[in-house]
C-alpha cells in the first residue's frame, strides 16, 4: 500500500464555504453523497464500479443516460491531484505535473474563477486497480482514454471513493489569481486540528533503547 | 493555426489566452524559488512551455517569447529540448561553443567514456535518450558548431536508428528523430529538407489522432485542460530549426508539397512551422508557393 499526499482544488463561493468543509468534521464528500444525503453501505458498494469510474474520468460533464443528469452531479468519486516533480520523468517528457498546479487549475475552473481553495490530504493507494474497495484510492492514469497518448500523461492523478475522512485532511489554503498582473498568491491557510499524520501507519518498527 | 482554427477545434480563443496567462502566472510563482530549488526551475520551465503553446495560435509574438523563456530554462537544466527551442526561436541566445562542448560531452558519454570524462559532469538530463537527440538536432542547426566526424555513424547505431523510446508529446519513436538528425548531416540541402519534412508530416498525422482522442472528454477539452498539446512543439521547433539551417524557402516549399494531401488536423499541425518559417531571416516573401494552413474546415465539433 502507498500513502499518497494529494491536493483537492475546489471552486467555492466564499471563505466561509471552505472553512465549513474544514470544520464540519465530515471530510471531503463526493457529489453523490452530497446529493443523496443518506447513504447505506450497500448503496456505497453499488456505486463503486469500473463503469462509473470510466464515466468519472472520461465523461464527467456528460449526461448520464441512467440518471438524466450530468454524471459529475452524482459521481461517487473524488478527483485528487497527486503529481510529483520527479527529475527522471521530467527528463523524458519535458514537462512537470505537480499537484499544486493541477489543483490550482481545477480550483480556479481553468482560470475562469479568481479564487481557488486547496485542501491537502492523504489517501491510501493500492498497487493494483481495486475499484470496488472503498478504502483505497485509484490511480487513474491507465483508465483514461489518453493512455496511449504518452507514457507520462496524467501521472499522479488519483480518485478517492465516496469521501476523504476528516482526519486525513491536513488543512485548507485560499489562493488568489490576478490575471492582469499574472500573479498567483496564497492568501491564507487554516490547519485541521483533528488531522492524523500518515506516519502513524508506518510499518517501520523503531528500536526501543533500554536506558536503565 | 490561428484564432479561427482554435475556435473550430471547440476551444474559445479567450480560454486559450486565459490558459496562457494562468501558466505564465504559475511560472512566475515558481521563479521565486529557482535559486534554491531545481524543482522550481523545472516547474517554471514546464509552465512557460505550456503558456507558450497556448499563446502561439492566438498571439504568436507572445507565444514565441514564452517559448524562448521556456527554452532558456530547459537549456539551463541541461535539456536538449531547451537547446532546440532556442535554436528555433532565439538562436542568438545560444553560444555555439557551449553547444559544441555539450555535444562533445554527450558523444564521449555515448562512446562509453562515462558521464564525466572531460572533467565536467554531463547534465543528468543528457543521460536520457530523448534529450540526447534533441541536443544533436539543435547542434546540427546552429551555425558555428563543429560536428564530429563520427556523428553520422553514431546516429546509425541500432539503438538510435531503430530505437522505439517515445519522444515528445506525441510519443514518437526515437528512431524518427535520429533520422531527422541524420538527414541534417546530409550535405544536400534539398534532400535533407525533404527527409525532415516527410518525417514531420508523419508526426502531424499522429497529432491529428491525438487531438481526436483529446476531445473525448468534452469538458476538459473545451477548457483546454485535456492532456493534449494544441501546438506540437517538436513539429514546430524542428521545422523552424531546419529552416534556419537549410534555408527558409526551401523548407517552406517542402511543407507545402508534403502537407497538401494530409487530413485537416495534420495540416493544422504543419501550419504553425510554415507560418513561423516566414519570419526566419532570408525568407523571400515573394515565394510562389505560400501555405497559409488548411482552408476553413468543419470537424463536427
Tab-separated table of C-alpha atoms in Angstrom:
chain	number	residue	atom	x	y	z
A	1	UNK	CA	0.000	0.000	0.000
A	2	UNK	CA	1.103	3.537	-0.688
A	3	UNK	CA	0.326	6.601	1.363
A	4	UNK	CA	-0.228	9.351	-1.185
A	5	UNK	CA	-0.328	13.051	-0.424
A	6	UNK	CA	-2.856	14.866	-2.588
A	7	UNK	CA	-4.427	18.236	-3.098
A	8	UNK	CA	-8.093	18.798	-3.892
A	9	UNK	CA	-8.651	22.093	-5.686
A	10	UNK	CA	-12.160	23.422	-5.266
A	11	UNK	CA	-14.039	26.382	-6.582
A	12	UNK	CA	-16.242	27.683	-3.763
A	13	UNK	CA	-18.267	30.837	-3.349
A	14	UNK	CA	-16.652	32.088	-0.163
A	15	UNK	CA	-14.067	31.586	2.545
A	16	UNK	CA	-16.972	30.599	4.771
A	17	UNK	CA	-17.861	27.707	2.488
A	18	UNK	CA	-14.267	26.489	2.541
A	19	UNK	CA	-13.975	26.734	6.320
A	20	UNK	CA	-17.289	24.994	6.695
A	21	UNK	CA	-15.855	21.996	4.867
A	22	UNK	CA	-12.816	22.037	7.124
A	23	UNK	CA	-14.786	22.472	10.325
A	24	UNK	CA	-17.693	20.148	9.528
A	25	UNK	CA	-15.635	17.135	10.617
A	26	UNK	CA	-17.177	15.202	7.729
A	27	UNK	CA	-14.237	15.405	5.370
A	28	UNK	CA	-14.463	15.759	1.587
A	29	UNK	CA	-17.745	14.340	0.351
A	30	UNK	CA	-18.330	13.006	-3.122
A	31	UNK	CA	-21.042	14.716	-5.148
A	32	UNK	CA	-23.099	11.551	-4.949
A	33	UNK	CA	-23.141	11.569	-1.155
A	34	UNK	CA	-23.813	15.300	-1.066
A	35	UNK	CA	-26.748	14.884	-3.496
A	36	UNK	CA	-28.320	11.832	-1.965
A	37	UNK	CA	-27.889	12.816	1.666
A	38	UNK	CA	-28.252	9.479	3.407
A	39	UNK	CA	-26.270	6.538	2.084
A	40	UNK	CA	-26.033	2.938	3.154
A	41	UNK	CA	-23.088	0.538	2.930
A	42	UNK	CA	-24.916	-1.452	0.226
A	43	UNK	CA	-25.516	1.677	-1.826
A	44	UNK	CA	-21.888	2.668	-1.488
A	45	UNK	CA	-20.805	-0.656	-2.901
A	46	UNK	CA	-23.207	-0.385	-5.817
A	47	UNK	CA	-21.632	2.898	-6.846
A	48	UNK	CA	-18.051	1.666	-6.990
A	49	UNK	CA	-17.949	0.083	-10.417
A	50	UNK	CA	-15.494	0.253	-13.315
A	51	UNK	CA	-18.262	1.728	-15.445
A	52	UNK	CA	-18.834	4.590	-13.036
A	53	UNK	CA	-15.120	5.188	-12.760
A	54	UNK	CA	-14.869	5.397	-16.545
A	55	UNK	CA	-17.724	7.904	-16.609
A	56	UNK	CA	-15.995	9.950	-13.919
A	57	UNK	CA	-12.672	10.003	-15.737
A	58	UNK	CA	-13.783	10.362	-19.343
A	59	UNK	CA	-17.356	11.660	-19.382
A	60	UNK	CA	-17.575	13.788	-16.274
A	61	UNK	CA	-19.766	16.566	-17.633
A	62	UNK	CA	-21.883	14.500	-19.979
A	63	UNK	CA	-25.444	13.483	-19.327
A	64	UNK	CA	-25.568	10.035	-17.771
A	65	UNK	CA	-28.246	8.074	-19.648
A	66	UNK	CA	-29.019	6.178	-16.436
A	67	UNK	CA	-29.928	9.272	-14.447
A	68	UNK	CA	-30.602	12.020	-16.972
A	69	UNK	CA	-28.219	14.416	-15.259
A	70	UNK	CA	-24.520	15.168	-15.664
A	71	UNK	CA	-22.500	12.325	-14.271
A	72	UNK	CA	-20.478	14.861	-12.266
A	73	UNK	CA	-23.507	15.646	-10.106
A	74	UNK	CA	-23.789	12.065	-8.883
A	75	UNK	CA	-20.254	10.817	-9.057
A	76	UNK	CA	-19.143	8.751	-6.070
A	77	UNK	CA	-15.522	9.542	-6.890
A	78	UNK	CA	-13.394	12.488	-5.832
A	79	UNK	CA	-10.550	13.539	-8.102
A	80	UNK	CA	-7.360	14.453	-6.291
A	81	UNK	CA	-4.160	15.893	-7.691
A	82	UNK	CA	-1.116	13.916	-6.625
A	83	UNK	CA	1.582	14.713	-9.170
A	84	UNK	CA	5.146	14.964	-8.064
A	85	UNK	CA	8.025	16.565	-9.894
A	86	UNK	CA	10.421	13.709	-10.467
A	87	UNK	CA	13.631	14.561	-12.282
A	88	UNK	CA	13.841	11.438	-14.442
A	89	UNK	CA	10.222	11.665	-15.577
A	90	UNK	CA	10.794	15.309	-16.439
A	91	UNK	CA	13.878	14.394	-18.482
A	92	UNK	CA	11.778	12.003	-20.543
A	93	UNK	CA	8.847	14.325	-21.113
A	94	UNK	CA	9.948	17.988	-20.787
A	95	UNK	CA	7.078	18.722	-18.508
A	96	UNK	CA	6.075	18.568	-14.886
A	97	UNK	CA	2.653	17.759	-13.469
A	98	UNK	CA	2.707	18.997	-9.916
A	99	UNK	CA	-0.255	18.546	-7.611
A	100	UNK	CA	-0.215	22.255	-6.807
A	101	UNK	CA	-0.577	23.312	-10.443
A	102	UNK	CA	-3.295	20.767	-11.183
A	103	UNK	CA	-5.241	21.693	-8.057
A	104	UNK	CA	-4.993	25.396	-8.866
A	105	UNK	CA	-6.185	24.743	-12.417
A	106	UNK	CA	-9.237	22.856	-11.210
A	107	UNK	CA	-9.820	25.147	-8.250
A	108	UNK	CA	-9.972	28.212	-10.489
A	109	UNK	CA	-12.065	26.274	-13.008
A	110	UNK	CA	-9.251	26.595	-15.511
A	111	UNK	CA	-8.770	30.267	-14.925
A	112	UNK	CA	-12.418	31.307	-15.111
A	113	UNK	CA	-12.525	31.990	-11.354
A	114	UNK	CA	-10.108	34.178	-9.436
A	115	UNK	CA	-10.027	32.187	-6.192
A	116	UNK	CA	-9.248	28.550	-5.506
A	117	UNK	CA	-9.463	26.631	-2.249
A	118	UNK	CA	-6.931	23.856	-1.877
A	119	UNK	CA	-7.387	21.019	0.591
A	120	UNK	CA	-4.262	18.996	1.310
A	121	UNK	CA	-4.903	15.428	2.377
A	122	UNK	CA	-3.534	11.911	2.218
A	123	UNK	CA	-5.138	8.725	0.960
A	124	UNK	CA	-4.149	5.098	0.659
A	125	UNK	CA	-3.486	3.881	-2.882
A	126	UNK	CA	-3.419	0.216	-3.779
A	127	UNK	CA	-0.656	-1.125	-6.020
A	128	UNK	CA	-3.312	-2.607	-8.339
A	129	UNK	CA	-6.738	-1.419	-9.521
A	130	UNK	CA	-9.401	-2.097	-6.884
A	131	UNK	CA	-12.425	-0.050	-7.880
A	132	UNK	CA	-14.810	-1.807	-5.514
A	133	UNK	CA	-12.621	-1.326	-2.451
A	134	UNK	CA	-13.797	1.910	-0.876
A	135	UNK	CA	-10.897	2.432	1.476
A	136	UNK	CA	-8.255	2.793	-1.237
A	137	UNK	CA	-7.977	5.446	-3.926
A	138	UNK	CA	-7.480	4.584	-7.592
A	139	UNK	CA	-4.658	5.717	-9.809
A	140	UNK	CA	-6.454	6.692	-12.964
A	141	UNK	CA	-3.585	7.006	-15.422
A	142	UNK	CA	-4.251	3.678	-17.081
A	143	UNK	CA	-8.013	4.092	-17.068
A	144	UNK	CA	-8.480	7.112	-19.234
A	145	UNK	CA	-8.775	7.491	-22.942
A	146	UNK	CA	-5.430	9.205	-23.200
A	147	UNK	CA	-3.376	6.259	-22.028
A	148	UNK	CA	-1.907	5.707	-25.457
A	149	UNK	CA	-1.064	9.385	-25.816
A	150	UNK	CA	2.088	9.281	-23.799
A	151	UNK	CA	3.644	7.040	-21.238
A	152	UNK	CA	3.836	10.008	-18.907
A	153	UNK	CA	0.411	11.506	-19.196
A	154	UNK	CA	-1.541	12.117	-16.067
A	155	UNK	CA	0.978	10.666	-13.706
A	156	UNK	CA	-0.088	11.283	-10.187
A	157	UNK	CA	-3.846	11.688	-10.519
A	158	UNK	CA	-5.917	9.616	-8.133
A	159	UNK	CA	-9.571	9.322	-7.270
A	160	UNK	CA	-10.813	8.718	-3.763
A	161	UNK	CA	-14.132	6.978	-3.232
A	162	UNK	CA	-17.273	8.239	-1.507
A	163	UNK	CA	-15.362	10.572	0.819
A	164	UNK	CA	-11.986	11.524	2.245
A	165	UNK	CA	-12.158	11.285	6.045
A	166	UNK	CA	-11.821	14.463	8.077
A	167	UNK	CA	-8.710	13.386	9.948
A	168	UNK	CA	-6.874	12.761	6.678
A	169	UNK	CA	-7.228	16.426	5.701
A	170	UNK	CA	-4.262	18.488	6.822
A	171	UNK	CA	-5.709	21.893	6.029
A	172	UNK	CA	-7.058	24.371	3.551
A	173	UNK	CA	-5.458	27.244	1.668
A	174	UNK	CA	-7.032	30.077	-0.237
A	175	UNK	CA	-5.217	31.076	-3.434
A	176	UNK	CA	-5.974	34.153	-5.494
A	177	UNK	CA	-5.194	34.593	-9.182
A	178	UNK	CA	-4.829	38.043	-10.711
A	179	UNK	CA	-4.976	37.532	-14.467
A	180	UNK	CA	-3.973	41.078	-15.365
A	181	UNK	CA	-0.904	41.062	-13.096
A	182	UNK	CA	-0.267	37.383	-13.793
A	183	UNK	CA	0.223	36.592	-10.136
A	184	UNK	CA	-0.822	33.645	-8.010
A	185	UNK	CA	-0.664	34.057	-4.245
A	186	UNK	CA	-1.683	32.150	-1.158
A	187	UNK	CA	-3.954	34.446	0.843
A	188	UNK	CA	-4.415	32.298	3.930
A	189	UNK	CA	-4.000	28.820	5.350
A	190	UNK	CA	-6.003	27.024	8.060
A	191	UNK	CA	-4.893	23.776	9.632
A	192	UNK	CA	-7.212	20.982	10.680
A	193	UNK	CA	-6.764	20.431	14.434
A	194	UNK	CA	-8.057	16.875	14.077
A	195	UNK	CA	-5.526	15.881	11.423
A	196	UNK	CA	-3.829	12.481	11.839
A	197	UNK	CA	-0.486	12.325	10.093
A	198	UNK	CA	0.080	9.248	7.921
A	199	UNK	CA	3.265	8.200	9.693
A	200	UNK	CA	1.008	6.604	12.295
A	201	UNK	CA	0.519	3.926	9.640
A	202	UNK	CA	4.206	3.375	9.257
A	203	UNK	CA	5.429	-0.204	9.210
A	204	UNK	CA	8.824	0.859	10.479
A	205	UNK	CA	9.381	-0.513	13.928
A	206	UNK	CA	11.788	1.609	15.894
A	207	UNK	CA	14.340	0.126	18.241
A	208	UNK	CA	13.392	0.502	21.864
A	209	UNK	CA	16.502	1.532	23.753
A	210	UNK	CA	16.621	0.443	27.369
A	211	UNK	CA	18.239	3.293	29.258
A	212	UNK	CA	18.065	1.775	32.715
B	1	UNK	CA	-3.138	27.855	-36.910
B	2	UNK	CA	-4.955	30.970	-35.782
B	3	UNK	CA	-7.844	32.071	-33.595
B	4	UNK	CA	-10.443	30.806	-36.047
B	5	UNK	CA	-8.830	27.382	-36.086
B	6	UNK	CA	-8.797	27.267	-32.283
B	7	UNK	CA	-12.479	28.114	-32.299
B	8	UNK	CA	-13.242	25.469	-34.891
B	9	UNK	CA	-11.439	22.969	-32.675
B	10	UNK	CA	-14.005	23.728	-29.978
B	11	UNK	CA	-11.921	25.979	-27.744
B	12	UNK	CA	-12.788	29.608	-27.116
B	13	UNK	CA	-9.717	31.727	-28.002
B	14	UNK	CA	-10.308	33.630	-24.767
B	15	UNK	CA	-9.826	30.331	-22.917
B	16	UNK	CA	-6.594	29.782	-24.818
B	17	UNK	CA	-5.367	33.198	-23.675
B	18	UNK	CA	-6.603	32.509	-20.171
B	19	UNK	CA	-4.577	29.300	-20.140
B	20	UNK	CA	-1.506	31.150	-21.351
B	21	UNK	CA	-1.965	33.764	-18.622
B	22	UNK	CA	-2.508	31.130	-15.958
B	23	UNK	CA	0.559	29.106	-16.822
B	24	UNK	CA	2.638	32.243	-17.064
B	25	UNK	CA	1.406	33.233	-13.596
B	26	UNK	CA	2.421	29.834	-12.257
B	27	UNK	CA	5.835	30.196	-13.843
B	28	UNK	CA	6.290	33.495	-12.018
B	29	UNK	CA	5.258	31.830	-8.770
B	30	UNK	CA	7.933	29.186	-9.249
B	31	UNK	CA	10.509	31.769	-10.296
B	32	UNK	CA	10.709	32.987	-6.699
B	33	UNK	CA	12.400	29.735	-5.656
B	34	UNK	CA	14.594	28.874	-8.637
B	35	UNK	CA	17.781	29.974	-6.913
B	36	UNK	CA	17.272	27.383	-4.174
B	37	UNK	CA	15.418	24.652	-5.972
B	38	UNK	CA	15.945	22.741	-9.195
B	39	UNK	CA	12.366	21.510	-8.875
B	40	UNK	CA	11.136	25.106	-9.007
B	41	UNK	CA	13.176	25.701	-12.170
B	42	UNK	CA	11.700	22.578	-13.777
B	43	UNK	CA	8.202	23.701	-12.853
B	44	UNK	CA	8.886	27.175	-14.216
B	45	UNK	CA	10.227	25.740	-17.478
B	46	UNK	CA	7.224	23.465	-17.860
B	47	UNK	CA	4.722	26.219	-17.096
B	48	UNK	CA	6.363	28.571	-19.598
B	49	UNK	CA	6.230	25.795	-22.167
B	50	UNK	CA	2.510	25.352	-21.583
B	51	UNK	CA	1.934	29.107	-21.607
B	52	UNK	CA	3.814	29.410	-24.877
B	53	UNK	CA	1.993	26.630	-26.657
B	54	UNK	CA	-1.380	28.111	-25.635
B	55	UNK	CA	-0.389	31.600	-26.725
B	56	UNK	CA	1.051	30.587	-30.108
B	57	UNK	CA	-2.205	30.299	-32.105
B	58	UNK	CA	-3.768	33.470	-30.667
B	59	UNK	CA	-0.777	35.753	-30.025
B	60	UNK	CA	2.198	34.473	-31.930
B	61	UNK	CA	4.702	37.051	-30.752
B	62	UNK	CA	3.877	36.385	-27.132
B	63	UNK	CA	3.915	32.640	-27.760
B	64	UNK	CA	7.419	32.763	-29.194
B	65	UNK	CA	8.624	34.948	-26.325
B	66	UNK	CA	7.265	32.478	-23.776
B	67	UNK	CA	8.767	29.516	-25.605
B	68	UNK	CA	12.092	31.339	-25.667
B	69	UNK	CA	11.915	31.766	-21.897
B	70	UNK	CA	10.971	28.096	-21.549
B	71	UNK	CA	13.859	27.160	-23.798
B	72	UNK	CA	16.290	29.144	-21.661
B	73	UNK	CA	15.127	27.371	-18.515
B	74	UNK	CA	15.288	23.926	-20.067
B	75	UNK	CA	18.688	24.712	-21.596
B	76	UNK	CA	19.911	25.801	-18.168
B	77	UNK	CA	18.704	22.447	-16.822
B	78	UNK	CA	20.730	20.674	-19.488
B	79	UNK	CA	17.728	19.548	-21.516
B	80	UNK	CA	18.428	19.257	-25.236
B	81	UNK	CA	14.780	20.216	-25.697
B	82	UNK	CA	15.636	23.664	-24.377
B	83	UNK	CA	18.534	23.950	-26.775
B	84	UNK	CA	16.166	23.059	-29.627
B	85	UNK	CA	13.552	25.645	-28.588
B	86	UNK	CA	16.247	28.306	-28.525
B	87	UNK	CA	17.597	27.169	-31.893
B	88	UNK	CA	14.137	27.676	-33.343
B	89	UNK	CA	13.095	30.898	-31.655
B	90	UNK	CA	16.188	32.669	-30.308
B	91	UNK	CA	19.394	31.263	-31.756
B	92	UNK	CA	21.248	34.408	-30.724
B	93	UNK	CA	20.882	33.260	-27.116
B	94	UNK	CA	22.871	30.122	-27.846
B	95	UNK	CA	26.623	30.034	-27.738
B	96	UNK	CA	27.943	27.730	-30.479
B	97	UNK	CA	30.959	26.983	-28.283
B	98	UNK	CA	28.769	25.975	-25.361
B	99	UNK	CA	26.611	23.839	-27.635
B	100	UNK	CA	29.672	22.240	-29.114
B	101	UNK	CA	31.021	21.470	-25.640
B	102	UNK	CA	27.744	19.889	-24.602
B	103	UNK	CA	27.701	17.834	-27.768
B	104	UNK	CA	31.293	16.711	-27.191
B	105	UNK	CA	30.488	15.650	-23.614
B	106	UNK	CA	27.434	13.804	-24.813
B	107	UNK	CA	29.266	11.964	-27.555
B	108	UNK	CA	32.022	10.944	-25.143
B	109	UNK	CA	29.306	9.566	-22.894
B	110	UNK	CA	27.679	7.708	-25.779
B	111	UNK	CA	31.023	6.280	-26.820
B	112	UNK	CA	31.280	4.798	-23.335
B	113	UNK	CA	33.724	7.177	-21.784
B	114	UNK	CA	31.465	7.887	-18.817
B	115	UNK	CA	29.472	10.966	-17.829
B	116	UNK	CA	32.419	12.953	-16.508
B	117	UNK	CA	35.196	12.030	-18.879
B	118	UNK	CA	36.086	15.612	-19.765
B	119	UNK	CA	36.288	16.726	-16.173
B	120	UNK	CA	32.852	18.270	-16.448
B	121	UNK	CA	29.819	16.317	-15.380
B	122	UNK	CA	27.288	15.597	-18.095
B	123	UNK	CA	23.953	17.172	-17.142
B	124	UNK	CA	21.706	14.466	-15.722
B	125	UNK	CA	19.056	15.172	-18.361
B	126	UNK	CA	21.513	14.343	-21.136
B	127	UNK	CA	21.822	10.790	-19.868
B	128	UNK	CA	18.321	10.330	-21.277
B	129	UNK	CA	17.976	9.397	-24.957
B	130	UNK	CA	15.196	11.934	-25.553
B	131	UNK	CA	17.358	14.885	-24.501
B	132	UNK	CA	20.336	13.481	-26.367
B	133	UNK	CA	18.646	13.513	-29.750
B	134	UNK	CA	17.134	16.952	-29.166
B	135	UNK	CA	20.627	18.291	-28.481
B	136	UNK	CA	22.045	16.639	-31.578
B	137	UNK	CA	19.338	18.162	-33.791
B	138	UNK	CA	19.848	21.589	-32.215
B	139	UNK	CA	23.620	21.405	-32.646
B	140	UNK	CA	23.199	20.351	-36.272
B	141	UNK	CA	21.155	23.505	-36.961
B	142	UNK	CA	23.278	26.140	-35.231
B	143	UNK	CA	25.991	27.771	-37.347
B	144	UNK	CA	29.478	27.574	-35.909
B	145	UNK	CA	29.029	24.198	-34.210
B	146	UNK	CA	31.555	21.696	-35.483
B	147	UNK	CA	30.021	18.288	-35.801
B	148	UNK	CA	32.337	15.350	-35.050
B	149	UNK	CA	33.045	13.070	-37.959
B	150	UNK	CA	31.615	10.004	-36.286
B	151	UNK	CA	28.278	11.659	-35.548
B	152	UNK	CA	26.741	10.117	-38.656
B	153	UNK	CA	27.925	6.710	-37.548
B	154	UNK	CA	26.536	7.285	-34.052
B	155	UNK	CA	23.181	8.338	-35.489
B	156	UNK	CA	23.020	4.960	-37.216
B	157	UNK	CA	23.699	2.828	-34.145
B	158	UNK	CA	20.810	0.357	-33.732
B	159	UNK	CA	19.543	1.926	-30.513
B	160	UNK	CA	19.205	5.180	-32.439
B	161	UNK	CA	18.291	4.179	-35.984
B	162	UNK	CA	15.831	1.510	-34.791
B	163	UNK	CA	15.071	2.909	-31.363
B	164	UNK	CA	11.486	2.910	-30.076
B	165	UNK	CA	11.873	5.067	-26.975
B	166	UNK	CA	8.962	7.543	-27.017
B	167	UNK	CA	9.903	11.162	-27.573
B	168	UNK	CA	7.875	14.314	-27.239
B	169	UNK	CA	4.214	14.920	-26.581
B	170	UNK	CA	3.251	12.529	-29.389
B	171	UNK	CA	5.434	9.709	-28.095
B	172	UNK	CA	7.141	9.405	-31.469
B	173	UNK	CA	9.716	6.581	-31.595
B	174	UNK	CA	13.197	7.985	-31.173
B	175	UNK	CA	14.310	6.483	-34.486
B	176	UNK	CA	12.309	9.225	-36.237
B	177	UNK	CA	14.334	11.922	-34.509
B	178	UNK	CA	17.629	10.249	-35.297
B	179	UNK	CA	16.525	10.052	-38.941
B	180	UNK	CA	15.923	13.787	-38.825
B	181	UNK	CA	19.373	14.296	-37.326
B	182	UNK	CA	20.890	12.019	-39.965
B	183	UNK	CA	19.129	13.987	-42.708
B	184	UNK	CA	20.549	17.226	-41.306
B	185	UNK	CA	24.067	15.826	-41.583
B	186	UNK	CA	23.375	15.211	-45.270
B	187	UNK	CA	25.317	17.537	-47.497
B	188	UNK	CA	22.434	18.066	-49.925
B	189	UNK	CA	20.026	20.666	-48.552
B	190	UNK	CA	17.220	19.699	-50.930
B	191	UNK	CA	17.386	16.044	-49.879
B	192	UNK	CA	17.697	16.955	-46.222
B	193	UNK	CA	14.705	19.287	-46.322
B	194	UNK	CA	12.583	16.633	-47.996
B	195	UNK	CA	13.568	13.933	-45.496
B	196	UNK	CA	12.920	16.146	-42.466
B	197	UNK	CA	9.563	17.416	-43.667
B	198	UNK	CA	8.465	13.905	-44.664
B	199	UNK	CA	9.092	12.824	-41.081
B	200	UNK	CA	7.341	15.858	-39.629
B	201	UNK	CA	4.321	15.151	-41.830
B	202	UNK	CA	4.074	11.653	-40.317
B	203	UNK	CA	4.133	13.203	-36.856
B	204	UNK	CA	1.485	15.670	-37.937
B	205	UNK	CA	-0.780	12.749	-38.843
B	206	UNK	CA	-0.269	11.335	-35.346
B	207	UNK	CA	-1.063	14.767	-33.926
B	208	UNK	CA	-4.468	14.626	-35.612
B	209	UNK	CA	-5.248	11.321	-33.944
B	210	UNK	CA	-4.219	12.644	-30.534
B	211	UNK	CA	-6.412	15.704	-30.905
B	212	UNK	CA	-9.374	13.444	-31.662
B	213	UNK	CA	-8.606	11.391	-28.548
B	214	UNK	CA	-8.271	14.545	-26.508
B	215	UNK	CA	-11.789	15.585	-27.443
B	216	UNK	CA	-13.287	12.544	-25.745
B	217	UNK	CA	-13.731	14.438	-22.521
B	218	UNK	CA	-15.502	17.492	-23.919
B	219	UNK	CA	-15.450	19.367	-20.649
B	220	UNK	CA	-11.707	19.108	-20.241
B	221	UNK	CA	-11.151	19.769	-23.940
B	222	UNK	CA	-13.204	22.966	-24.127
B	223	UNK	CA	-11.336	24.342	-21.119
B	224	UNK	CA	-8.014	23.450	-22.626
B	225	UNK	CA	-7.418	21.007	-19.807
B	226	UNK	CA	-7.159	17.781	-21.775
B	227	UNK	CA	-3.591	16.437	-21.610
B	228	UNK	CA	-3.055	17.138	-25.292
B	229	UNK	CA	-0.795	19.829	-26.693
B	230	UNK	CA	-2.721	22.099	-29.013
B	231	UNK	CA	0.587	23.058	-30.571
B	232	UNK	CA	3.081	20.267	-31.050
B	233	UNK	CA	6.332	21.901	-30.053
B	234	UNK	CA	8.512	19.219	-31.589
B	235	UNK	CA	6.996	19.641	-35.051
B	236	UNK	CA	7.210	23.408	-34.652
B	237	UNK	CA	10.743	23.691	-33.296
B	238	UNK	CA	12.274	21.042	-35.557
B	239	UNK	CA	10.579	22.626	-38.575
B	240	UNK	CA	11.814	26.123	-37.806
B	241	UNK	CA	15.314	24.987	-36.777
B	242	UNK	CA	15.634	23.036	-40.013
B	243	UNK	CA	14.553	26.116	-41.974
B	244	UNK	CA	17.248	28.174	-40.293
B	245	UNK	CA	19.854	25.640	-41.317
B	246	UNK	CA	18.760	24.697	-44.822
B	247	UNK	CA	17.042	27.867	-45.940
B	248	UNK	CA	13.528	29.001	-45.092
B	249	UNK	CA	12.057	28.974	-48.608
B	250	UNK	CA	13.397	25.508	-49.314
B	251	UNK	CA	11.828	24.039	-46.191
B	252	UNK	CA	8.645	26.034	-46.680
B	253	UNK	CA	8.222	24.618	-50.177
B	254	UNK	CA	8.670	21.109	-48.832
B	255	UNK	CA	5.987	21.743	-46.228
B	256	UNK	CA	3.608	22.963	-48.929
B	257	UNK	CA	4.325	19.899	-51.021
B	258	UNK	CA	4.036	17.328	-48.236
B	259	UNK	CA	1.076	18.848	-46.463
B	260	UNK	CA	-1.298	19.085	-49.392
B	261	UNK	CA	-2.709	15.588	-49.102
B	262	UNK	CA	-2.809	15.387	-45.318
B	263	UNK	CA	-6.016	15.358	-43.251
B	264	UNK	CA	-7.120	18.759	-41.960
B	265	UNK	CA	-5.823	18.328	-38.422
B	266	UNK	CA	-2.416	17.240	-39.691
B	267	UNK	CA	-2.325	20.284	-41.948
B	268	UNK	CA	-3.095	22.372	-38.902
B	269	UNK	CA	-0.063	20.947	-37.102
B	270	UNK	CA	2.157	21.848	-40.056
B	271	UNK	CA	0.681	25.308	-40.493
B	272	UNK	CA	2.459	26.649	-37.426
B	273	UNK	CA	6.016	25.905	-38.550
B	274	UNK	CA	5.030	27.081	-42.036
B	275	UNK	CA	3.951	30.426	-40.581
B	276	UNK	CA	6.943	30.718	-38.265
B	277	UNK	CA	9.362	29.979	-41.108
B	278	UNK	CA	8.162	33.104	-42.912
B	279	UNK	CA	9.804	35.110	-40.149
B	280	UNK	CA	13.163	33.360	-40.404
B	281	UNK	CA	15.734	35.795	-41.810
B	282	UNK	CA	16.190	35.276	-45.522
B	283	UNK	CA	12.664	34.161	-46.292
B	284	UNK	CA	11.601	35.503	-49.644
B	285	UNK	CA	8.042	36.761	-49.260
B	286	UNK	CA	7.593	36.587	-52.994
B	287	UNK	CA	7.758	32.791	-52.777
B	288	UNK	CA	5.231	31.493	-55.337
B	289	UNK	CA	4.100	28.684	-53.031
B	290	UNK	CA	2.513	30.287	-49.999
B	291	UNK	CA	0.987	27.991	-47.418
B	292	UNK	CA	-1.466	29.501	-45.028
B	293	UNK	CA	-2.765	26.340	-43.433
B	294	UNK	CA	-5.829	24.327	-44.361
B	295	UNK	CA	-8.876	26.051	-45.753
B	296	UNK	CA	-11.653	26.598	-43.207
B	297	UNK	CA	-12.665	23.113	-42.210
B	298	UNK	CA	-15.547	21.533	-40.451
B	299	UNK	CA	-14.627	18.994	-37.852
B	300	UNK	CA	-18.034	18.277	-36.426
B	301	UNK	CA	-17.233	19.918	-33.102
